[in-house]
XYZ file of C-alpha atoms in Angstrom:
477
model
C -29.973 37.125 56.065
C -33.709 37.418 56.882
C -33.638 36.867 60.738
C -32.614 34.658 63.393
C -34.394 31.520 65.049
C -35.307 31.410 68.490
C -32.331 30.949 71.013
C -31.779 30.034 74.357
C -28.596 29.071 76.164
C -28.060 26.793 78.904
C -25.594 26.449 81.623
C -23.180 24.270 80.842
C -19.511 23.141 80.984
C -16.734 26.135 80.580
C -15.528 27.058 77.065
C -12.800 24.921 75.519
C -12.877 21.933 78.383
C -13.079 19.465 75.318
C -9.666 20.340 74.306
C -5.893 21.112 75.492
C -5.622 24.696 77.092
C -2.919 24.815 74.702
C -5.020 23.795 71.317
C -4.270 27.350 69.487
C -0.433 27.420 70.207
C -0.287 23.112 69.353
C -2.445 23.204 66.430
C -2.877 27.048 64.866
C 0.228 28.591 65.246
C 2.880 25.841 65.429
C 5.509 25.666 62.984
C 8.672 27.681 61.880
C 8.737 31.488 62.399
C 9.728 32.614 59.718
C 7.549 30.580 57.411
C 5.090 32.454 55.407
C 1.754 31.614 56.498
C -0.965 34.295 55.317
C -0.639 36.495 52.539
C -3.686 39.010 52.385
C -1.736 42.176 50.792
C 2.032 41.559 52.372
C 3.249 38.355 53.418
C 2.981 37.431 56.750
C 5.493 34.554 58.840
C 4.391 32.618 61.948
C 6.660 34.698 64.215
C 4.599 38.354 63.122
C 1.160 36.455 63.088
C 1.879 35.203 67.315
C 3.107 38.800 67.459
C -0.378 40.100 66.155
C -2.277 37.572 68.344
C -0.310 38.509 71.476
C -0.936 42.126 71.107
C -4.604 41.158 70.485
C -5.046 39.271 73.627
C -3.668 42.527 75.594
C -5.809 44.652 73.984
C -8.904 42.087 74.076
C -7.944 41.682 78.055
C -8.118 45.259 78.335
C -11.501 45.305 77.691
C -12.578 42.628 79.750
C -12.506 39.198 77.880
C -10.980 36.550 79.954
C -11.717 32.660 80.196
C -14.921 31.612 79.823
C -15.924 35.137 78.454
C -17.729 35.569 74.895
C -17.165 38.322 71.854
C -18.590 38.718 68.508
C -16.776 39.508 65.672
C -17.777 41.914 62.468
C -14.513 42.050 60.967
C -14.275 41.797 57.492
C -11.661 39.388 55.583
C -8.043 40.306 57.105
C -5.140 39.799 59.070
C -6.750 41.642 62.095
C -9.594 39.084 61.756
C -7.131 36.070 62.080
C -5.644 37.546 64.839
C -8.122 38.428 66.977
C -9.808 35.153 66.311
C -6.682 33.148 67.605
C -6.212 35.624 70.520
C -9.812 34.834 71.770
C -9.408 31.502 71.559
C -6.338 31.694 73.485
C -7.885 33.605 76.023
C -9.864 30.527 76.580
C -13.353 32.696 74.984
C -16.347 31.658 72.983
C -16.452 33.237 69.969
C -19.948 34.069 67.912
C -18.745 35.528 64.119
C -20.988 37.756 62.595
C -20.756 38.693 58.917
C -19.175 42.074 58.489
C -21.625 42.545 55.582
C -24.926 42.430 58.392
C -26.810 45.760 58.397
C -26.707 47.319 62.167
C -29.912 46.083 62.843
C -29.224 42.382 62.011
C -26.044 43.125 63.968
C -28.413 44.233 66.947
C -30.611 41.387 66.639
C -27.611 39.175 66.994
C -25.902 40.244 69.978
C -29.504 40.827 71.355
C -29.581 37.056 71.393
C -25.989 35.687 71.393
C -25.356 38.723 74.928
C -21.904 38.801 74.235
C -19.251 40.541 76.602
C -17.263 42.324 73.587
C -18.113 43.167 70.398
C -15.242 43.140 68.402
C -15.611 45.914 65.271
C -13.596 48.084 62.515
C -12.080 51.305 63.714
C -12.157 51.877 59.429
C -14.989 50.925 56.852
C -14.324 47.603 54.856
C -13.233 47.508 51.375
C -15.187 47.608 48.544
C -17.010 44.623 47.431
C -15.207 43.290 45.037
C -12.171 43.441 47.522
C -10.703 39.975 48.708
C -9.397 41.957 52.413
C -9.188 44.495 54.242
C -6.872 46.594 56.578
C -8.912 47.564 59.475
C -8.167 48.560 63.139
C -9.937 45.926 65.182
C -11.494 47.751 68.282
C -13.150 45.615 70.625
C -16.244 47.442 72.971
C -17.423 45.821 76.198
C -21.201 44.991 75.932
C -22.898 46.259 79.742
C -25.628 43.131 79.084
C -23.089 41.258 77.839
C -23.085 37.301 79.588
C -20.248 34.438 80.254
C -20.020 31.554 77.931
C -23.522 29.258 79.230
C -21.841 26.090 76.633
C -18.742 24.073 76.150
C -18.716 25.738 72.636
C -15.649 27.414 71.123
C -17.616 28.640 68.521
C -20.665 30.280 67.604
C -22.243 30.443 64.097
C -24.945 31.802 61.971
C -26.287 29.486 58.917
C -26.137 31.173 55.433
C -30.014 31.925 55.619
C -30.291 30.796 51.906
C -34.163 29.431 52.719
C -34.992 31.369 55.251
C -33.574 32.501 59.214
C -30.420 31.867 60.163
C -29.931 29.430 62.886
C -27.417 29.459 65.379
C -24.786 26.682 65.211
C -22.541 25.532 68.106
C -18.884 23.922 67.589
C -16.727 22.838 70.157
C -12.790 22.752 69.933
C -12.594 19.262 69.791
C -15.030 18.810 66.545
C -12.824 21.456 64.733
C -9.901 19.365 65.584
C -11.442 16.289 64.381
C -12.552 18.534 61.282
C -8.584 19.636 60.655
C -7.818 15.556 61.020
C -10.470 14.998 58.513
C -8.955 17.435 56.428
C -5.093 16.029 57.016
C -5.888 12.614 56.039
C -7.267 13.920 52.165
C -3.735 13.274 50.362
C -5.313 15.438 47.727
C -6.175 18.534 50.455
C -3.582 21.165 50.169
C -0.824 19.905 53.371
C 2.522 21.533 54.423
C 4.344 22.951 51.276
C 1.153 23.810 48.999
C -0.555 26.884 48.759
C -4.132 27.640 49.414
C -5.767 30.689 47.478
C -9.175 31.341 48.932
C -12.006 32.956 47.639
C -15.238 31.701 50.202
C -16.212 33.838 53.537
C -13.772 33.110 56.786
C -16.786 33.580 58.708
C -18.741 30.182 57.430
C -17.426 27.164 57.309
C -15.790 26.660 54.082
C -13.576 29.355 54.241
C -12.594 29.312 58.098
C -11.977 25.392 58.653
C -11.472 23.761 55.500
C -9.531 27.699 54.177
C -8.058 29.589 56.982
C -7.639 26.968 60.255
C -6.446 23.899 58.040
C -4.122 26.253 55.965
C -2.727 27.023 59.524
C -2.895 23.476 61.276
C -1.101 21.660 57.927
C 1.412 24.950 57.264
C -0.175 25.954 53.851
C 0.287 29.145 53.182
C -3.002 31.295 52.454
C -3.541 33.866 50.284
C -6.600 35.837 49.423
C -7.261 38.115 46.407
C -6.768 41.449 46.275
C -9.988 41.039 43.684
C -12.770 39.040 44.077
C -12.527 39.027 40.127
C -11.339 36.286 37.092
C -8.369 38.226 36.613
C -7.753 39.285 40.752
C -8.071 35.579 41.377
C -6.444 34.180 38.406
C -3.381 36.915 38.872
C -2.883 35.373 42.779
C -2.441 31.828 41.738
C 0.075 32.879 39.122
C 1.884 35.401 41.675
C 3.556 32.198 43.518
C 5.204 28.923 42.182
C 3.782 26.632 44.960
C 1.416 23.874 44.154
C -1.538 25.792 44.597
C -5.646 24.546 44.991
C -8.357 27.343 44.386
C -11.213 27.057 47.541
C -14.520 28.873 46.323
C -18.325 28.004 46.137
C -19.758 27.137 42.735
C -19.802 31.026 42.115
C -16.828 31.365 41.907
C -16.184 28.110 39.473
C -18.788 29.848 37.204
C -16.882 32.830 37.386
C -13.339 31.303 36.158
C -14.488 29.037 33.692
C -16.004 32.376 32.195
C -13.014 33.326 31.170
C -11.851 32.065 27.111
C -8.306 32.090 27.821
C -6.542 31.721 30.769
C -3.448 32.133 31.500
C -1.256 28.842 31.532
C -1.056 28.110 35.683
C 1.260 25.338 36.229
C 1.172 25.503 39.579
C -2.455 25.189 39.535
C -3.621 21.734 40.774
C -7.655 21.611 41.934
C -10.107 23.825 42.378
C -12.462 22.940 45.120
C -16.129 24.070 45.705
C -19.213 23.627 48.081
C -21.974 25.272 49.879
C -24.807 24.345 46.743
C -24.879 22.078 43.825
C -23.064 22.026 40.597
C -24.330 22.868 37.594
C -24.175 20.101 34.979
C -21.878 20.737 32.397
C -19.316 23.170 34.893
C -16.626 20.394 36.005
C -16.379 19.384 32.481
C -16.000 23.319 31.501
C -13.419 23.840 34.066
C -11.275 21.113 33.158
C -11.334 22.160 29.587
C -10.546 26.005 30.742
C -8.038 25.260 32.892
C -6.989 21.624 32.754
C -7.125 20.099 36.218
C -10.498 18.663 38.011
C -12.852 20.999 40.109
C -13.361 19.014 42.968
C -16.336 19.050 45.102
C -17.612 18.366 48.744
C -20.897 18.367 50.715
C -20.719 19.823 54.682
C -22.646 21.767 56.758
C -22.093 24.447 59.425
C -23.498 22.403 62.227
C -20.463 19.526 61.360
C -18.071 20.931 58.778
C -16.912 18.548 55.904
C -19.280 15.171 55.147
C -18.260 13.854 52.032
C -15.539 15.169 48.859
C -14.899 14.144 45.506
C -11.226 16.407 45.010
C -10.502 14.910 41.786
C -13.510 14.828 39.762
C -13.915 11.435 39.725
C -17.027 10.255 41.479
C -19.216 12.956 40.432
C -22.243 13.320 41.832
C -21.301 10.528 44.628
C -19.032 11.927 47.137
C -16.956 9.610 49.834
C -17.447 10.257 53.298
C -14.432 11.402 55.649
C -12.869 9.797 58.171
C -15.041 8.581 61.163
C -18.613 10.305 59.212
C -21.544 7.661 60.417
C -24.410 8.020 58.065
C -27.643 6.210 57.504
C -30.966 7.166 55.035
C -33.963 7.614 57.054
C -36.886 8.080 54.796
C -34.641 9.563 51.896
C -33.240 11.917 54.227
C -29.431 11.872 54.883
C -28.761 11.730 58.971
C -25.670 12.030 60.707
C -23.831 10.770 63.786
C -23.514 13.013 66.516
C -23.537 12.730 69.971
C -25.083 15.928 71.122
C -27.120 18.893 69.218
C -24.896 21.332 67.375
C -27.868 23.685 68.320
C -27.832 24.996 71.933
C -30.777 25.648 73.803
C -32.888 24.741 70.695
C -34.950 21.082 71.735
C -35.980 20.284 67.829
C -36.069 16.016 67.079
C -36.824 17.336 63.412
C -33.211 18.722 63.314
C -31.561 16.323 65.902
C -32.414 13.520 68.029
C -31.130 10.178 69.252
C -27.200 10.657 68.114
C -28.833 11.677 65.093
C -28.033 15.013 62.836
C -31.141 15.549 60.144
C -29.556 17.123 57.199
C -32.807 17.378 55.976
C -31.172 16.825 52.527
C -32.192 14.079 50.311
C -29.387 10.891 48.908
C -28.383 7.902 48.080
C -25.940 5.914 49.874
C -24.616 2.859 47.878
C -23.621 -0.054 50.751
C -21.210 -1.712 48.191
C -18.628 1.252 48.143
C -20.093 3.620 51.340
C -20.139 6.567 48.733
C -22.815 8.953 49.000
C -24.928 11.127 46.618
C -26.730 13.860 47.475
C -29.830 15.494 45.623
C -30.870 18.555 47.103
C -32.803 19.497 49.638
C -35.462 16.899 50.609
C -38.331 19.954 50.886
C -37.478 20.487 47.184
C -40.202 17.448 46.711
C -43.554 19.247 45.860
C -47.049 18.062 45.470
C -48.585 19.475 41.812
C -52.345 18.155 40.999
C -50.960 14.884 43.403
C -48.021 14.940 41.114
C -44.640 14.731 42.738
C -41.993 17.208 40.866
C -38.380 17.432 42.394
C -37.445 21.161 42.216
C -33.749 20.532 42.385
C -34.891 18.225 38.940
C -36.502 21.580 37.179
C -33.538 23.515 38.563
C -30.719 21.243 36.494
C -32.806 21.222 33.475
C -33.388 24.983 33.078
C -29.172 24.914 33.485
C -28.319 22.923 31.287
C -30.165 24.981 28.747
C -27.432 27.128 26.528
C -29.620 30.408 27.299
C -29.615 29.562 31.112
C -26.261 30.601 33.596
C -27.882 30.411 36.430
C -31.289 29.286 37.609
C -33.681 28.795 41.106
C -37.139 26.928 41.593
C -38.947 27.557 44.262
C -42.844 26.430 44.890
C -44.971 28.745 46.689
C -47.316 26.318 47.432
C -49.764 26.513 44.722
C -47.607 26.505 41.425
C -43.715 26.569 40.302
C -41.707 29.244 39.612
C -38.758 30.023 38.440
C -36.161 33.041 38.413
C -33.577 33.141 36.004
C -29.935 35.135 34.713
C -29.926 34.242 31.198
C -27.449 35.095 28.584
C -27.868 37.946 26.342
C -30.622 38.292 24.300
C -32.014 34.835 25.215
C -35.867 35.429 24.957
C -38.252 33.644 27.701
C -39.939 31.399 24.385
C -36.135 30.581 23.985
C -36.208 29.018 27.797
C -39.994 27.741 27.493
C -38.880 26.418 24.020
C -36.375 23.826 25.600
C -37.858 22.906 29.085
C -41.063 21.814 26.800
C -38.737 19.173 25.359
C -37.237 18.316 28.307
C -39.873 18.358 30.949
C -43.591 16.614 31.014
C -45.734 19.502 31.369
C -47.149 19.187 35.101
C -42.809 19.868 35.950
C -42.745 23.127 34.436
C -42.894 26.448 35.949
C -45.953 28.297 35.626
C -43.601 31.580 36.201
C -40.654 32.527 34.483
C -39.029 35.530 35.714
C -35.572 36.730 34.024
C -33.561 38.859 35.929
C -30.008 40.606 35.132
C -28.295 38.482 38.100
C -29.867 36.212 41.085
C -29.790 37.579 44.526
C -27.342 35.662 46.724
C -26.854 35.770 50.749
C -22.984 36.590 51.660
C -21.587 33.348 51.530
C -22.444 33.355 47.583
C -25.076 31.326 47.610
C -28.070 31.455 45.393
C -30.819 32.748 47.982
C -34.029 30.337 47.793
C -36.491 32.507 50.268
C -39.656 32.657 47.665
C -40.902 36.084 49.334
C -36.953 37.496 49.049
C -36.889 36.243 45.333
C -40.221 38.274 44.855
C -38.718 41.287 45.504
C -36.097 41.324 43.444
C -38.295 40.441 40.737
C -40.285 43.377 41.655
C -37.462 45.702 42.212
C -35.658 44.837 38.766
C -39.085 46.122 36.835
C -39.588 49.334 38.504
């Protein structure tokens, strides 16, 4: 996370008038009570998690958090997160989520700009890294400069920040419910009876609408590792008999088809990824390792899910959910939507007219409506008048044997490249095979091998040049 962009928020309507006052109870925590819902550690049934939640709402009461208030959460993956997320909701507050892995100053800088009324913390420190949850005390502190909800929103977000500052996303309830409906009508998305083990961030989107909220809205139970490792996350599919699909980013696909010899998972039926591109070569690896499709999908923060391929089949294309409007405006993929997801930010470049810029370059193929997308559309570069598609470079150096994972980034004289190679691959090794793959103007001037690529908290592969840099610089000293 290298900063935040510029925000301002107006008055607007109050928090949650989009949807039923009821929307948490009708469409989070409906269902049997004594049906497991969460696992993280213990198992947990609906009638302990609306325990939890009720106890939260005293406590977040207590402090001052009513309708139409707002609180920030730094809680780290766990029950007390899910919890006190549902109890502000209920309250009838907007919510801003902050990464429990921001430094105090980023946290600062946040609630500098987002003013909320609470800040909801950890009476404990988190687990260690490689820990799927935590058990933490939440303890929510009322904020003296601390403002009302100023938007409709129900939620607040920060982007990943994987080029650059974050920028602050706006949801309301109503576009998370259409999300979950998105979600419900995918007959291969896990639905009442499977089992979801997660492995992305419940503070981004991935993990908290398309893990945690539809787990909740279609009664899938959820578990989380108690490892963020192959054998953590291979030992929680196993632990339960359920059908059972694996939600990660490509990471975490890298990190399971790593491993020579699974165990034999029967109950195992998808693994599902987003948040960056797949590697060539990695759904047909994953398949072999484990024998079921990785699946893939394309969303944002500002809208959720776009587009999925769950089975494998359409890869690269994806087809767009229910109700997505899309059209290609030079190259670049645009969305319907009927207001900005970005409060108090007026920016045509990122939405205008009904009209989401993605800023991400595709295809769209008006025969079938299936959509492919190629990267970012700022990964076209100018070389001696040249054009040379970064995202291009990136999939070559990839598919190299001596390559796991690669970045290209331009810094606006030549290419360069930063690279986690296998061991004892040599950089004439590299050089060796993008020469026969690549015309000469494509190829990186720079080569820089590191042991592993930076990545921001959601797990993906961070593409700020000057950030790259100093890794580089930091791995040689």
């Amino acid at each position: 996370m290298t900063g935040f962009s510029s925000f301002s928020l107006p008055l607007s309507a109050p928090p949650h008038a989009d949807a039923p006052p009821d929307w948490v109870e009708r469409s989070l925590l409906a269902g049997p009570g004594g049906e497991e819902c969460l696992r993280l550690g213990a198992p947990l049934d609906r009638d302990a998690l609306r325990a939890l939640v009720e106890d939260q709402c005293d406590r977040l009461t207590a402090a001052g958090l009513g309708p139409g208030g707002t609180a920030a959460l730094r809680l780290p993956p766990s029950v007390a997160f899910v919890a006190v997320l549902l109890a502000c909701w209920r309250l009838g507050a907007q919510v801003a989520l902050l990464d429990h892995r921001l430094t105090d100053h980023e946290v600062d800088a946040a609630v500098a700009r987002l003013a909320p009324q609470v800040l909801v913390g950890s009476a404990h420190r988190p687990a260690a890294a490689l820990r799927g949850f935590s058990e933490v005390e939440p303890v929510a502190v009322p904020l003296p400069d601390g403002l009302p909800a100023r938007t409709g929103h129900a939620l607040i977000q920060l982007s990943s920040g994987s080029t650059g500052p974050a920028k602050v996303i706006a949801r309301t309830a109503a576009d998370l419910l259409r999300e979950l409906d998105c979600y419900r009508r995918l007959v291969e998305f896990p639905g009442e009876g499977d089992r979801v083990v997660l492995l992305s961030s419940v503070v981004h989107v991935l993990g908290l609408v398309g893990g945690l909220l539809n787990a909740l809205h279609a009664r899938a139970a959820l578990t989380v590792p108690e490892r963020m490792t192959a054998a953590g996350i291979l030992a929680a599919v196993a632990a339960d008999r359920r059908p059972t699909t694996v939600i990660g980013v490509p990471f975490h696909a890298e990190l399971l088809a790593g491993t020579a010899t699974p165990p034999a998972l029967p109950q195992l039926r998808r693994m599902v990824v987003a948040g960056e591109l797949v590697r060539p070569g990695l759904p047909a690896l994953f398949t072999e390792r484990y024998g079921v499709p990785l699946g893939t999908m394309y969303g944002m923060t500002e809208t959720g899910v776009i587009a999925t391929d769950l089975d494998g089949t359409l890869h690269p294309a994806k087809r767009p959910v229910h109700g997505m409007r899309m059209r290609l405006v030079a190259g670049e993929l645009q969305l319907g939507a009927a207001a900005s997801p970005y409060p108090g930010l007026d920016d045509p470049s990122r939405w205008s007219d009904g009209w989401l810029h993605t800023r991400d370059a595709a295809a769209l193929d008006e025969a079938t409506g299936l959509v492919t997308v190629h990267g970012r559309l700022d990964s076209q570069v100018s070389i001696g008048g040249l054009k040379v598609d970064l995202t291009e470079v990136e999939q070559t150096l990839t598919a190299l044997p001596e390559v796991r994972e690669a970045v290209v980034v331009f810094d606006g004289e030549a290419i360069e490249a930063y690279l986690s190679v296998e061991a004892g691959a040599e950089p004439a090794l590299v050089q060796d095979g993008l020469a026969r793959r690549l015309a000469a103007y494509k190829r990186p001037r720079r080569l820089v091998l590191l042991p592993a690529l930076p990545r921001t908290a959601t797990g993906k592969l961070l593409r700020d040049p000057a950030a790259l840099r100093d890794t580089a610089a930091a791995a040689v000293r």
